[in-house]
Coordinates of C-alpha atoms in Angstrom, one line a residue:
X1 CA 60.5 13.9 -14.8
X2 CA 63.6 15.8 -16.2
X3 CA 66.5 13.4 -17.5
X4 CA 70.0 14.9 -16.3
X5 CA 73.5 13.7 -17.3
X6 CA 76.3 14.3 -14.9
X7 CA 80.1 14.4 -15.6
X8 CA 82.5 13.8 -12.5
X9 CA 86.1 14.9 -13.6
X10 CA 89.4 14.6 -12.4
X11 CA 92.1 16.5 -13.9
X12 CA 95.9 16.9 -13.3
X13 CA 97.6 20.1 -14.0
X14 CA 101.2 20.9 -13.7
X15 CA 102.6 24.0 -12.1
X16 CA 100.4 26.7 -13.5
X17 CA 98.2 29.9 -13.1
X18 CA 95.0 29.0 -15.1
X19 CA 92.8 31.3 -13.5
X20 CA 93.7 34.4 -11.7
X21 CA 92.3 36.8 -9.1
X22 CA 92.4 40.6 -8.8
X23 CA 96.1 40.3 -7.9
X24 CA 97.5 38.0 -10.5
X25 CA 97.8 35.1 -8.1
X26 CA 95.9 31.8 -8.8
X27 CA 92.5 31.6 -7.2
X28 CA 91.9 29.5 -4.1
X29 CA 89.1 28.4 -1.8
X30 CA 88.9 26.8 1.4
X31 CA 87.4 23.6 2.1
X32 CA 87.5 20.9 4.7
X33 CA 89.6 23.4 6.7
X34 CA 92.3 23.7 4.0
X35 CA 93.1 25.8 1.3
X36 CA 92.4 24.4 -2.2
X37 CA 93.6 25.5 -5.7
X38 CA 90.3 26.7 -7.6
X39 CA 89.2 27.2 -11.1
X40 CA 85.9 29.0 -11.5
X41 CA 83.2 27.9 -13.3
X42 CA 83.0 31.2 -15.4
X43 CA 86.7 30.5 -16.7
X44 CA 85.7 26.8 -17.7
X45 CA 82.6 27.8 -19.3
X46 CA 84.3 30.7 -21.4
X47 CA 87.2 28.6 -22.7
X48 CA 85.0 25.5 -23.6
X49 CA 82.6 27.8 -25.5
X50 CA 85.0 29.5 -27.4
X51 CA 87.1 26.3 -28.1
X52 CA 88.1 24.8 -31.5
X53 CA 86.2 21.5 -30.0
X54 CA 82.9 23.6 -29.6
X55 CA 83.2 25.3 -33.0
X56 CA 83.9 22.5 -34.9
X57 CA 81.6 20.5 -33.5
X58 CA 78.6 23.0 -33.4
X59 CA 79.6 25.4 -36.4
X60 CA 76.6 27.7 -37.0
X61 CA 74.8 27.0 -33.6
X62 CA 76.9 29.3 -31.4
X63 CA 76.2 32.7 -30.4
X64 CA 78.3 36.0 -29.5
X65 CA 78.2 37.8 -26.4
X66 CA 79.0 41.8 -27.1
X67 CA 78.0 44.9 -25.9
X68 CA 78.9 46.6 -29.5
X69 CA 76.3 44.9 -31.7
X70 CA 75.1 48.1 -32.6
X71 CA 78.2 49.0 -34.1
X72 CA 77.6 45.8 -36.4
X73 CA 74.5 47.0 -37.6
X74 CA 75.6 50.7 -37.9
X75 CA 78.5 49.8 -40.2
X76 CA 76.1 47.4 -42.2
X77 CA 73.7 50.2 -42.9
X78 CA 76.5 52.6 -43.9
X79 CA 78.0 50.1 -46.4
X80 CA 74.6 49.7 -48.1
X81 CA 74.3 53.2 -48.4
X82 CA 72.3 54.6 -45.6
X83 CA 73.0 58.1 -44.3
X84 CA 74.8 58.4 -41.1
X85 CA 72.1 59.7 -39.1
X86 CA 69.7 57.3 -39.9
X87 CA 72.2 54.6 -39.4
X88 CA 72.8 55.8 -36.1
X89 CA 69.1 56.0 -35.0
X90 CA 68.2 52.7 -36.5
X91 CA 71.4 50.6 -35.2
X92 CA 70.5 52.2 -31.7
X93 CA 66.9 51.0 -31.8
X94 CA 68.0 47.6 -32.8
X95 CA 70.7 47.1 -30.3
X96 CA 68.1 48.6 -27.5
X97 CA 66.2 45.4 -28.3
X98 CA 68.9 43.2 -26.7
X99 CA 69.9 45.5 -23.7
X100 CA 69.9 49.0 -22.1
X101 CA 71.7 51.3 -24.2
X102 CA 74.4 53.9 -23.1
X103 CA 73.9 57.4 -23.5
X104 CA 75.3 58.9 -26.6
X105 CA 76.6 55.2 -27.8
X106 CA 75.8 52.6 -29.6
X107 CA 76.9 50.3 -27.1
X108 CA 74.6 48.7 -24.4
X109 CA 75.5 48.7 -20.8
X110 CA 75.9 44.9 -20.2
X111 CA 77.1 41.9 -22.4
X112 CA 74.0 40.3 -24.5
X113 CA 74.5 36.9 -26.0
X114 CA 73.0 36.6 -29.5
X115 CA 71.9 33.6 -31.3
X116 CA 73.0 33.6 -34.9
X117 CA 69.4 33.8 -36.1
X118 CA 68.9 36.8 -34.0
X119 CA 72.2 38.2 -35.4
X120 CA 70.9 37.3 -39.0
X121 CA 67.3 38.8 -38.1
X122 CA 68.9 42.2 -37.1
X123 CA 71.1 42.6 -40.0
X124 CA 68.5 41.6 -42.4
X125 CA 66.1 44.4 -41.2
X126 CA 69.3 46.9 -41.1
X127 CA 69.6 46.3 -44.8
X128 CA 65.5 46.8 -45.4
X129 CA 65.9 50.1 -43.3
X130 CA 68.9 51.3 -45.7
X131 CA 67.0 50.3 -48.7
X132 CA 63.9 52.1 -47.7
X133 CA 65.5 55.0 -45.9
X134 CA 63.6 54.7 -42.7
X135 CA 63.9 53.7 -39.2
X136 CA 62.6 50.5 -37.7
X137 CA 58.8 50.1 -36.3
X138 CA 57.9 48.6 -32.9
X139 CA 56.6 45.8 -34.8
X140 CA 59.7 44.8 -36.5
X141 CA 61.8 45.1 -33.4
X142 CA 59.6 42.8 -31.5
X143 CA 60.1 40.4 -34.4
X144 CA 64.1 40.2 -34.1
X145 CA 63.4 37.3 -31.0
X146 CA 64.1 34.2 -33.0
X147 CA 63.7 30.7 -31.8
X148 CA 67.3 30.6 -31.1
X149 CA 69.3 27.6 -31.6
X150 CA 72.4 28.7 -30.2
X151 CA 73.5 25.9 -28.1
X152 CA 75.9 27.9 -25.8
X153 CA 72.5 30.0 -24.7
X154 CA 70.7 26.8 -24.6
X155 CA 73.2 25.3 -22.4
X156 CA 74.6 28.4 -20.3
X157 CA 71.7 30.5 -19.9
X158 CA 70.9 34.2 -21.0
X159 CA 69.7 37.1 -18.5
X160 CA 69.2 40.5 -19.6
X161 CA 67.5 42.5 -16.8
X162 CA 66.5 45.3 -19.3
X163 CA 64.8 42.8 -21.4
X164 CA 63.4 39.8 -19.8
X165 CA 61.6 38.3 -22.6
X166 CA 65.3 37.5 -24.2
X167 CA 66.0 35.4 -20.8
X168 CA 66.7 31.7 -21.2
X169 CA 67.2 29.3 -18.4
X170 CA 70.5 27.5 -18.1
X171 CA 70.2 23.9 -18.8
X172 CA 73.7 23.3 -17.7
X173 CA 75.4 23.8 -14.3
X174 CA 79.1 23.8 -13.9
X175 CA 80.7 23.7 -10.3
X176 CA 84.0 25.7 -9.8
X177 CA 87.1 22.9 -10.1
X178 CA 88.8 22.5 -6.7
X179 CA 91.8 20.8 -5.8
X180 CA 91.2 17.2 -4.3
X181 CA 94.1 18.4 -2.1
X182 CA 95.5 21.4 0.0
X183 CA 97.9 23.6 -1.7
X184 CA 100.5 26.5 -1.2
X185 CA 100.5 29.1 -3.8
X186 CA 104.1 29.4 -4.8
X187 CA 106.0 32.5 -6.4
X188 CA 107.9 32.5 -9.5
X189 CA 110.8 35.1 -9.5
X190 CA 112.0 36.0 -13.0
X191 CA 114.1 38.2 -14.6
X192 CA 114.3 39.4 -18.5
X193 CA 117.5 40.4 -20.0
X194 CA 117.8 43.0 -22.8
X195 CA 119.4 41.4 -26.0
X196 CA 121.3 44.7 -26.8
X197 CA 122.9 45.3 -23.3
X198 CA 126.4 44.1 -23.6
X199 CA 126.6 44.2 -20.0
X200 CA 129.6 46.5 -19.7
X201 CA 127.8 49.4 -18.1
X202 CA 124.5 47.7 -16.8
X203 CA 124.9 43.9 -15.8
X204 CA 121.4 44.3 -14.5
X205 CA 118.3 42.6 -15.9
X206 CA 115.8 44.8 -18.0
X207 CA 112.8 43.5 -16.0
X208 CA 112.1 41.7 -12.6
X209 CA 108.9 40.2 -11.9
X210 CA 107.0 37.6 -9.8
X211 CA 104.3 35.2 -10.8
X212 CA 102.2 33.0 -8.6
X213 CA 101.8 29.3 -9.5
X214 CA 100.7 25.8 -8.0
X215 CA 99.9 22.5 -9.2
X216 CA 97.0 20.5 -8.5
X217 CA 94.6 17.6 -9.4
X218 CA 91.4 19.0 -9.7
X219 CA 87.6 17.8 -9.0
X220 CA 85.0 19.3 -11.1
X221 CA 81.2 18.2 -11.8
X222 CA 79.0 19.2 -14.6
X223 CA 75.2 18.7 -14.5
X224 CA 73.1 18.8 -17.9
X225 CA 69.3 19.0 -17.6
X226 CA 68.6 17.2 -21.1
X227 CA 65.2 17.8 -20.8
X228 CA 65.5 21.7 -20.4
X229 CA 68.3 21.7 -23.1
X230 CA 65.9 20.1 -25.4
X231 CA 63.3 22.7 -24.8
X232 CA 65.7 25.6 -24.9
X233 CA 66.4 24.3 -28.4
X234 CA 62.8 24.2 -29.5
X235 CA 62.8 20.5 -29.3
X236 CA 65.7 19.7 -31.5
X237 CA 66.7 16.6 -29.6
X238 CA 69.7 15.9 -32.2
X239 CA 71.0 19.2 -31.9
X240 CA 71.0 18.8 -28.0
X241 CA 72.8 15.5 -28.2
X242 CA 75.6 17.1 -30.3
X243 CA 75.7 19.9 -27.7
X244 CA 76.0 17.4 -25.2
X245 CA 78.8 15.7 -26.8
X246 CA 80.7 18.5 -27.8
X247 CA 80.5 20.0 -24.2
X248 CA 81.9 16.4 -22.9
X249 CA 84.9 16.5 -25.3
X250 CA 85.5 20.3 -24.5
X251 CA 85.1 19.7 -20.5
X252 CA 87.8 16.5 -20.6
X253 CA 90.1 17.9 -23.2
X254 CA 90.1 21.8 -23.2
X255 CA 92.3 23.7 -20.5
X256 CA 91.8 27.3 -19.4
X257 CA 94.1 29.3 -21.0
X258 CA 95.8 31.8 -18.1
X259 CA 99.4 31.7 -18.2
X260 CA 99.7 29.1 -21.0
X261 CA 102.6 30.4 -22.4
X262 CA 104.4 30.6 -19.4
X263 CA 103.6 27.3 -17.8
X264 CA 102.4 24.9 -20.9
X265 CA 100.1 23.1 -18.6
X266 CA 97.4 21.8 -21.1
X267 CA 95.9 18.4 -19.8
X268 CA 93.2 15.8 -20.5
X269 CA 91.0 14.5 -17.8
X270 CA 92.4 11.4 -16.0
X271 CA 89.3 10.2 -14.8
X272 CA 85.6 10.5 -16.0
X273 CA 82.7 9.3 -14.5
X274 CA 79.2 9.8 -16.3
X275 CA 76.0 9.3 -14.8
X276 CA 72.2 9.4 -16.4
X277 CA 68.8 9.4 -14.8
X278 CA 65.8 11.1 -13.5
X279 CA 67.4 11.4 -9.7
X280 CA 68.0 14.6 -8.2
X281 CA 71.8 15.4 -9.1
X282 CA 74.2 15.7 -6.5
X283 CA 77.9 16.6 -6.2
X284 CA 80.7 14.0 -5.2
X285 CA 82.9 16.9 -3.8
X286 CA 82.3 15.8 -0.2
X287 CA 84.6 12.8 -1.2
X288 CA 87.5 15.3 -0.6
X289 CA 86.5 17.2 2.2
X290 CA 89.4 15.4 3.7
X291 CA 92.3 16.3 1.4
X292 CA 94.2 13.5 -0.5
X293 CA 97.5 13.0 0.9
X294 CA 98.7 9.6 -0.4
X295 CA 101.9 9.5 -2.8
X296 CA 99.4 8.0 -5.3
X297 CA 97.4 11.1 -5.5
X298 CA 95.5 10.1 -8.5
X299 CA 94.7 6.5 -7.5
X300 CA 93.5 7.3 -4.5
X301 CA 91.3 10.4 -5.6
X302 CA 89.6 8.0 -8.0
X303 CA 89.1 5.5 -5.1
X304 CA 87.7 8.3 -3.1
X305 CA 85.2 9.2 -5.7
X306 CA 83.8 5.9 -6.7
X307 CA 83.7 5.0 -2.9
X308 CA 81.5 8.2 -2.4
X309 CA 79.2 6.9 -5.4
X310 CA 78.8 3.7 -3.6
X311 CA 78.2 5.3 -0.1
X312 CA 75.3 7.6 -1.4
X313 CA 73.9 4.5 -3.4
X314 CA 73.5 2.6 0.1
X315 CA 71.9 5.5 1.7
X316 CA 69.6 7.0 -0.8
X317 CA 69.3 4.1 -3.3
X318 CA 70.6 4.3 -6.9
X319 CA 71.4 7.8 -7.4
X320 CA 71.7 7.2 -11.3
X321 CA 70.1 4.8 -13.7
X322 CA 73.2 4.0 -15.9
X323 CA 76.9 5.1 -15.5
X324 CA 80.1 4.8 -17.5
X325 CA 83.7 5.8 -16.6
X326 CA 86.9 6.4 -18.5
X327 CA 90.3 5.9 -16.7
X328 CA 93.4 7.1 -18.3
X329 CA 95.7 6.3 -15.1
X330 CA 94.8 2.4 -15.9
X331 CA 93.7 2.9 -19.6
X332 CA 90.3 1.7 -19.0
X333 CA 87.4 2.8 -21.3
X334 CA 87.2 4.9 -24.3
X335 CA 86.3 8.5 -24.9
X336 CA 84.5 7.3 -28.1
X337 CA 82.2 5.0 -25.8
X338 CA 81.7 7.8 -23.3
X339 CA 80.6 10.1 -25.8
X340 CA 78.1 7.9 -27.3
X341 CA 76.9 7.1 -23.8
X342 CA 76.0 10.8 -22.7
X343 CA 74.1 11.2 -26.2
X344 CA 72.1 8.2 -26.0

């Protein structure tokens, strides 16, 4: 049986536009018959993965996502003294291992997620090719697939349709964060004034614009298959535990970056419920099908969440073997203990 860790998180954001749609307005979703504010899982995962929290905890074990790795190989070979034509062909061959190449380009057609080991192996091969003045063999290209230890690949997976042997099954599932209450997206009408305009001839502003925004208390759900994560990391349980702790810290402390300079809406989680066990995971979003409308919004949301946990347990039996929670509204629990709990 797989061991699962679930994090149920409530985070309150002041007026903000954390995650925009194609029109530049805050993303929304309709749930329970009401419009809710939304932050996509893609936005959350991206901001966690590139955060200082992640980098400091997991330095040397984080991959890169790029279409341009062929240029990195090309530049390395040129620097090592290879002729341009040889560097071009070799870099194209190496880049094509990680994805389908674009015509007449060193770029590949889709973002490839490369582990540090795969990057090192490719660059080491590039230096050998430059020194020996030859192109790579098929056997050398086949060896570029490393036993990767990039925790972001192990957590969030990798899918390359053109190179299925590089696929990695994600060990972590992240739900879109939704507000626990209904929202109406508002518009911020703003102007900008030209500092060199003395106003004698033109009293108008130099720029006029609008920006959508809304404030919300979000519920988000993260599910980690620890068994899968350890397998993805080639049995390295210690690294898996560090990855889970880093992800937990990022999830409760790191905010999406959208419009932060305009709204300064960084926030820490107000409430976190962590669960561990071999039971089939389930979301607690049903607790908010009826929007929270009380004046004590945070307190009511926490009550609704914990009540839903109790009701699931009554109907299905215990849905987790153990639980730990922190509540920044009442000052109960500690993040240090939460971090220890998820890694045990």
